[in-house]
CSV table of C-alpha atoms and ligand atoms in Angstrom, one decimal:
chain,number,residue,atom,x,y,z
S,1,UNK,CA,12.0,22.3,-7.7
S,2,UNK,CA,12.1,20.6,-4.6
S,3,UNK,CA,15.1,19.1,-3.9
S,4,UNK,CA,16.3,16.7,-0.9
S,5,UNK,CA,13.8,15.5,1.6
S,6,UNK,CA,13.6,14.3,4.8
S,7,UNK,CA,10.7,12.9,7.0
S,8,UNK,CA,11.1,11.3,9.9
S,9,UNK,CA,9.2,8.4,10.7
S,10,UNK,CA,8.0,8.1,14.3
S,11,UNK,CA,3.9,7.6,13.8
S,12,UNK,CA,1.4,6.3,11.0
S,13,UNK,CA,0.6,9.8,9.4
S,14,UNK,CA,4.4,9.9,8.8
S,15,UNK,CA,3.9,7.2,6.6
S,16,UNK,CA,1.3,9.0,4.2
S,17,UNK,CA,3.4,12.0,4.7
S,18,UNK,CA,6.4,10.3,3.2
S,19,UNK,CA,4.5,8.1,0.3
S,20,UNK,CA,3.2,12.0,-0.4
S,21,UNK,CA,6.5,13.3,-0.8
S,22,UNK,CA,7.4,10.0,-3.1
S,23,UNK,CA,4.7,10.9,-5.2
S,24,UNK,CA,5.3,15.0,-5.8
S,25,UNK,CA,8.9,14.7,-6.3
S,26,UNK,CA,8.6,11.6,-8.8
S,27,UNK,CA,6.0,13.8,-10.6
S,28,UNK,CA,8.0,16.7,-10.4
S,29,UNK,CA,10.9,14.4,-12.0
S,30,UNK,CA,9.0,13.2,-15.2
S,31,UNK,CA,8.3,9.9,-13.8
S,32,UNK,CA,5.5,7.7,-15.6
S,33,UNK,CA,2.0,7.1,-13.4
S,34,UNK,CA,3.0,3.7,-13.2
S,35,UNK,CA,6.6,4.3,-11.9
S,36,UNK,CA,5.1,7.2,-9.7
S,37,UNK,CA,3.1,4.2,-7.7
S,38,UNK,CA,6.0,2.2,-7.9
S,39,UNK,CA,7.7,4.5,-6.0
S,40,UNK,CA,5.1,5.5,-3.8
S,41,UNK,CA,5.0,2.4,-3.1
S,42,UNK,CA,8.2,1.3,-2.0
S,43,UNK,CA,8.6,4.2,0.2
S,44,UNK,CA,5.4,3.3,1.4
S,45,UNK,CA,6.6,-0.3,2.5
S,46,UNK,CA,9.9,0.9,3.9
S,47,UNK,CA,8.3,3.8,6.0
S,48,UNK,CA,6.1,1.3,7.7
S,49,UNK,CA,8.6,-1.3,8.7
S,50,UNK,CA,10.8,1.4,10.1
S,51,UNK,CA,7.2,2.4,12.1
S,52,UNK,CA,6.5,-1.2,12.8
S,53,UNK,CA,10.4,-2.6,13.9
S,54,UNK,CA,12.2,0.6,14.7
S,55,UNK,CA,9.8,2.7,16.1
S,56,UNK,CA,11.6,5.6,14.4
S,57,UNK,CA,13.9,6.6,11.8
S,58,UNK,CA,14.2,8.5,8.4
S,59,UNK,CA,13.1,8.7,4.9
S,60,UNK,CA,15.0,10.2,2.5
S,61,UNK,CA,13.8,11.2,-1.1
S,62,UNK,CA,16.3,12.7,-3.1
S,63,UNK,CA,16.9,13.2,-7.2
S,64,UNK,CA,20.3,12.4,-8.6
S,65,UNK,CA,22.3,12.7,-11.7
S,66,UNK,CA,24.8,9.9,-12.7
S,67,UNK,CA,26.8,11.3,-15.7
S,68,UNK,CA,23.4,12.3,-16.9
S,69,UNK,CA,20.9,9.9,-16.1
S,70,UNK,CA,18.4,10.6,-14.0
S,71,UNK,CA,16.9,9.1,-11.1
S,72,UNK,CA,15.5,9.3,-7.4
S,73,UNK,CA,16.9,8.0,-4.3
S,74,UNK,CA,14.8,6.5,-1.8
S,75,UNK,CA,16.7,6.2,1.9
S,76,UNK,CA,15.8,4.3,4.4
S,77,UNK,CA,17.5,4.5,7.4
S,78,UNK,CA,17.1,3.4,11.2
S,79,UNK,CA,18.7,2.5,14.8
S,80,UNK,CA,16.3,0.0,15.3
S,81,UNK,CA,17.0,-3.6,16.1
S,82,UNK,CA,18.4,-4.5,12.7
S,83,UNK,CA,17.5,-7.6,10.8
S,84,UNK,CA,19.5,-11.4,11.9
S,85,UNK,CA,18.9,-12.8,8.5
S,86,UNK,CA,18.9,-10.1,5.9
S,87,UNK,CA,18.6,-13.2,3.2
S,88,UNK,CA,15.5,-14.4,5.2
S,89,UNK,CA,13.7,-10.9,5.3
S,90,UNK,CA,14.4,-11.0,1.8
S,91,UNK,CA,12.6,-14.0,1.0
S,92,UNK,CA,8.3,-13.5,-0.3
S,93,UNK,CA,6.4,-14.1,2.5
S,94,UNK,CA,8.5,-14.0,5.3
S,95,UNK,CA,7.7,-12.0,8.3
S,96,UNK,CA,7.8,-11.4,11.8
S,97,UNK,CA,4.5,-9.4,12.3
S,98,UNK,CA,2.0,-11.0,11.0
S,99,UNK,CA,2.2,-9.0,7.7
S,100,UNK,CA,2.5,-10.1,4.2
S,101,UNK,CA,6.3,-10.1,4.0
S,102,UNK,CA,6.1,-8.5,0.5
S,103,UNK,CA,8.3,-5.3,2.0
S,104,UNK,CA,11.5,-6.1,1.1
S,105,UNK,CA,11.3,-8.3,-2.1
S,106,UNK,CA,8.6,-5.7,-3.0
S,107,UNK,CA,10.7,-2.4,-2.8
S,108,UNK,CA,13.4,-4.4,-4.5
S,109,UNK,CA,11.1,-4.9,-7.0
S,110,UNK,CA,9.8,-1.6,-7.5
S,111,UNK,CA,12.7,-0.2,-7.9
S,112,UNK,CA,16.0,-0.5,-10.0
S,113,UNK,CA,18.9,-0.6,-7.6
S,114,UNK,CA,18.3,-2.2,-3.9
S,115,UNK,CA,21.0,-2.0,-1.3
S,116,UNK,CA,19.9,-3.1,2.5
S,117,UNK,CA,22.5,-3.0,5.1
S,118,UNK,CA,21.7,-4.4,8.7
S,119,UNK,CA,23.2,-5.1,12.1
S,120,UNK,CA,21.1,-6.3,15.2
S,121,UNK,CA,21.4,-3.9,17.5
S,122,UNK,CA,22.6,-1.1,15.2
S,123,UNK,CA,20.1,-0.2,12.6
S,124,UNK,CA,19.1,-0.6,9.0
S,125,UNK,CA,19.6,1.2,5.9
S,126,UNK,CA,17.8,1.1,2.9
S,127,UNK,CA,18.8,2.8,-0.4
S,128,UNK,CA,16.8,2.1,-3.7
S,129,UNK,CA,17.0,3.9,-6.6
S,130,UNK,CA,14.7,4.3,-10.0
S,131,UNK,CA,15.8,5.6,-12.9
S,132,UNK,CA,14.2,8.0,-15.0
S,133,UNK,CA,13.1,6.2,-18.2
X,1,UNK,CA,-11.6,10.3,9.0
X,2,UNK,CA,-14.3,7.9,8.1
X,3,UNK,CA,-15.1,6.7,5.1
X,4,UNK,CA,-19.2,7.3,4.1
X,5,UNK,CA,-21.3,3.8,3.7
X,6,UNK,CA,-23.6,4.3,1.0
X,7,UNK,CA,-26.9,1.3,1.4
X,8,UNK,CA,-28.3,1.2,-2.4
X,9,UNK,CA,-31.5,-1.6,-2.7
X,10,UNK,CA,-29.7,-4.1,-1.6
X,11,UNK,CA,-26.1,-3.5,-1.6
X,12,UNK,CA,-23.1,-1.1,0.0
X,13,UNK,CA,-21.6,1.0,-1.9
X,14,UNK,CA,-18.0,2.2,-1.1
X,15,UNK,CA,-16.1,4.8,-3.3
X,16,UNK,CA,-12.6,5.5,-1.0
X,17,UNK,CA,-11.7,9.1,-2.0
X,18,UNK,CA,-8.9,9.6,0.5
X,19,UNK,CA,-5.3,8.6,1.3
X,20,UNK,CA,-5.8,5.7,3.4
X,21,UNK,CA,-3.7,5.5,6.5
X,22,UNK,CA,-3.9,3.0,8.7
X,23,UNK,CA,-6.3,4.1,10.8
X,24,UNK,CA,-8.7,5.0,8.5
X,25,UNK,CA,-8.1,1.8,6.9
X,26,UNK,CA,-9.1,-0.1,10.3
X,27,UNK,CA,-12.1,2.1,11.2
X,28,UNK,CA,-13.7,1.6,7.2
X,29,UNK,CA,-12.7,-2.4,8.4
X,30,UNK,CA,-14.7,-1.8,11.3
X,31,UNK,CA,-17.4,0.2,9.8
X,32,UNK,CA,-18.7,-2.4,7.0
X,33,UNK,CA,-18.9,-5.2,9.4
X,34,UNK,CA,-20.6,-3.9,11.4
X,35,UNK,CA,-22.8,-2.2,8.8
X,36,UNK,CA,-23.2,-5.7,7.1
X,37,UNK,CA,-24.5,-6.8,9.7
X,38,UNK,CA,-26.9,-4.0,11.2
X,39,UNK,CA,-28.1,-4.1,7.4
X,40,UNK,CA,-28.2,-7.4,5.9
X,41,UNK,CA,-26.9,-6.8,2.7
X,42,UNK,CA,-25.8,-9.8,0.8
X,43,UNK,CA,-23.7,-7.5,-1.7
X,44,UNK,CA,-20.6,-5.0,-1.4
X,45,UNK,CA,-19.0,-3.2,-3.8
X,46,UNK,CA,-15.9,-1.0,-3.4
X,47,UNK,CA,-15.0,1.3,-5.8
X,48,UNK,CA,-10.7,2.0,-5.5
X,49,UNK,CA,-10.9,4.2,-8.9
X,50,UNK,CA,-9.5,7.3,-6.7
X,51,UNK,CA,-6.8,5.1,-4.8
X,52,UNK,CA,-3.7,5.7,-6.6
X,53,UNK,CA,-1.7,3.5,-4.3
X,54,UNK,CA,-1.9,-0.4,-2.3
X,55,UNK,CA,0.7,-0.8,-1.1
X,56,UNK,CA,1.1,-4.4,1.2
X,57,UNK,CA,-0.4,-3.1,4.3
X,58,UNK,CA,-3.6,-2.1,2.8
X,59,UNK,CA,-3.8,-4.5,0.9
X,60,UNK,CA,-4.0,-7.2,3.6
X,61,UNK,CA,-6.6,-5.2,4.8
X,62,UNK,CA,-8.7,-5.3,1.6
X,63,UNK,CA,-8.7,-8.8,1.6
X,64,UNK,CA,-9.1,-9.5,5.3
X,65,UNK,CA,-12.1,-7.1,5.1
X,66,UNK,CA,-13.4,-9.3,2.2
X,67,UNK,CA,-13.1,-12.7,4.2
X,68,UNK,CA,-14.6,-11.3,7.5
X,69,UNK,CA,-17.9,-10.2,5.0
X,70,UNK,CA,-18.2,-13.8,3.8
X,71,UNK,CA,-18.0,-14.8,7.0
X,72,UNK,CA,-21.0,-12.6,7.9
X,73,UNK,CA,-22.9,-13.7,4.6
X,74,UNK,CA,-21.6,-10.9,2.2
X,75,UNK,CA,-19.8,-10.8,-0.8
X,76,UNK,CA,-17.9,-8.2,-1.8
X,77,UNK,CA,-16.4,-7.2,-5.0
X,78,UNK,CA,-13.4,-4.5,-5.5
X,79,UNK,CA,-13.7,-2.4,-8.7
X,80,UNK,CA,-12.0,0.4,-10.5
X,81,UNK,CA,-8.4,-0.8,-9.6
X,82,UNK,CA,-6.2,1.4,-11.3
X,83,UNK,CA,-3.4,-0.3,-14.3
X,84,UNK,CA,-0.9,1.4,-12.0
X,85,UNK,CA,-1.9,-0.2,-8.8
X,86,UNK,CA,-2.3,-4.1,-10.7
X,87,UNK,CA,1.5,-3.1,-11.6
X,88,UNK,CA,2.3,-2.3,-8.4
X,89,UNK,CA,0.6,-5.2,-6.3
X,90,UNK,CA,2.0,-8.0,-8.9
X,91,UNK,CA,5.5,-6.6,-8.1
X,92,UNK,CA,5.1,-6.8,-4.6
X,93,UNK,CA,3.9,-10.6,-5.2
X,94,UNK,CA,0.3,-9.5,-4.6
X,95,UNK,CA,-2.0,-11.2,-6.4
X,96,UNK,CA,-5.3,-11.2,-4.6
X,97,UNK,CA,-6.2,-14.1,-6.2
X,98,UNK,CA,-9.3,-15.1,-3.8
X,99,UNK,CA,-10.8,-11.5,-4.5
X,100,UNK,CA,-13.6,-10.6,-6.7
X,101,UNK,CA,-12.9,-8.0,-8.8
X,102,UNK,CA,-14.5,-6.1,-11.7
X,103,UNK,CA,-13.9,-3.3,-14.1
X,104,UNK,CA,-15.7,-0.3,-12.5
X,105,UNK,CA,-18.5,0.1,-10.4
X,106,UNK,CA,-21.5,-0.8,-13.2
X,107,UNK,CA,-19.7,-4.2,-13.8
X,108,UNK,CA,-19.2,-5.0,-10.0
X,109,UNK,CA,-23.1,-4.5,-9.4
X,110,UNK,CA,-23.7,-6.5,-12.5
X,111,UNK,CA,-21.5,-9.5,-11.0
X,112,UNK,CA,-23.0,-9.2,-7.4
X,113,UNK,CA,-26.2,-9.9,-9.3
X,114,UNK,CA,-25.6,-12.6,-11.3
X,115,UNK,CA,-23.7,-14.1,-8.7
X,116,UNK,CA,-26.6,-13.4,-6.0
X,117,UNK,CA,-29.5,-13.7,-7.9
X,118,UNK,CA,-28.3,-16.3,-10.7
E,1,ADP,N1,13.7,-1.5,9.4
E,1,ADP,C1,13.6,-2.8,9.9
E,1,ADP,N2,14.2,-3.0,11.2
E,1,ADP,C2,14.1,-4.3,11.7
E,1,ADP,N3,13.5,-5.3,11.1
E,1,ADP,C3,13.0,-5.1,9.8
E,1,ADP,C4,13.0,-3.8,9.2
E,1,ADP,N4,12.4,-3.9,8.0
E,1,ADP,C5,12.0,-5.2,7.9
E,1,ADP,N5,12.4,-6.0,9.0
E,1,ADP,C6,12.1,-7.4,9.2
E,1,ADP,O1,12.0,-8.0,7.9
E,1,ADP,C7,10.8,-8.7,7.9
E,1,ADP,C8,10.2,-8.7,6.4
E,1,ADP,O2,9.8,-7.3,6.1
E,1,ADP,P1,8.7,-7.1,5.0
E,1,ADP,O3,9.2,-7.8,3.8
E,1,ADP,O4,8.5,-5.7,4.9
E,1,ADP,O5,7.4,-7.9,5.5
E,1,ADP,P2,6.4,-7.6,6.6
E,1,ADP,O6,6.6,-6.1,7.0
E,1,ADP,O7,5.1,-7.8,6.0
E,1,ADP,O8,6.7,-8.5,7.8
E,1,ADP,C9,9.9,-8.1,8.9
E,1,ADP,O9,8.9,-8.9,9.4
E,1,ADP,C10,10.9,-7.7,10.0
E,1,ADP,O10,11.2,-8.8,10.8
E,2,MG,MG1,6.8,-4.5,5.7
């Protein structure tokens, strides 16, 4: 099986490669259709505002095992400006670009667990996890 | 990659069978209007039963593509959504509530006509 994987996200094809890799490893894991587009999904969103506020940075898709349940691990992680107001970014509708603002609140959720972690200046990171039902 | 235009009596017809990046999303954008326009047609129908993923992106796109038709006199109607993708979009607070939609393809015709012709 594959295990840990790692795309970087620097132009828009990354973004399909990465929503591809979401969708053969939550396959691979047993995942439901509907949580498989969930988690397409999210990695989806998150790939795209690391293209679209970043410029570049990583996506990380990874299974884990916590004292035997089973999930995947979707990291998101960049040195791009970082976010002022994470509580704002988190907020339905709210965006910078022109876009939707449904990211954020979207991948959170999509998914079970959502941590975000952001410094202007520094970078964001991005872990979300689903759990195997 | 383009996505292929199909002109049936009256209508377009639009089955998207690939991944849609962004590019291909803008140039099928680009594409209808313009083909809405060279053609006339009153009615669109586009048919997402292959699309196994919206996520907010495209979907932006699928409804700005469906205001810029009205605009030029067309409606269109989106079809074949999957139960998987309504999940997905109502958890990203997506509700495309201005968008027609119907069941599959069949139904979307049938609701172009009534709607057109009624
Ligand atoms: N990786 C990131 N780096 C910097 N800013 C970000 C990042 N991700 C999101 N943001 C900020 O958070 C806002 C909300 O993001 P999101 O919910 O995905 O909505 P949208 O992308 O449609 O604007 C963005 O408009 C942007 O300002
Ligand atoms: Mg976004």
């Amino acid at each position: 099986m594959r295990t840990q994987s790692c795309i970087k996200i620097k132009n828009e094809w990354n973004i399909v490669q990465a929503r591809q890799l979401g969708r053969d490893l939550s396959k691979q894991l047993g995942f439901q259709t509907v949580d498989q587009a969930r988690i397409t999904t999210a990695i989806s969103e998150l790939a795209r505002n690391i293209y679209l506020y970043a410029n570049d940075g990583f996506i990380k898709v990874e299974p884990i095992n916590d004292m035997g349940k089973l999930g995947l691990k979707v990291v998101s992680s960049d040195k791009g400006p970082g976010i002022k107001d994470v509580r704002k970014a988190m907020e339905d509708g709210y965006t910078t670009s022109g876009g939707l603002g449904a990211g954020l609140p979207g991948v959170k959720r999509l998914m079970d667990e959502f941590k975000i972690h952001s410094q202007e200046g520094v970078g964001t990171e991005i872990v979300a996890i689903k759990w195997l039902r | 990659m383009r996505i292929p235009i199909l002109k049936l009596h009256d209508y377009l017809l639009i089955s998207i069978q690939v991944e849609l990046d962004d590019q291909t999303a803008i140039q099928f954008q680009q594409d209808l209007l313009e083909k809405i326009h060279e053609t006339g047609v009153k009615g669109v129908v586009i048919d997402l039963t292959s699309v196994d993923m919206i996520d907010s992106y495209i979907a932006k796109i699928l409804s700005d593509v469906v205001r810029m038709s009205s605009l030029l006199g067309a409606k269109v109607v989106l079809t074949g959504i999957r139960p998987a993708v309504a999940i997905t979009l109502i958890d990203l607070g997506i509700t495309l509530k201005d968008v027609p939609t119907a069941l599959d393809l069949e139904k979307g015709l049938e609701k172009l006509q009534q709607e057109l012709e009624g």
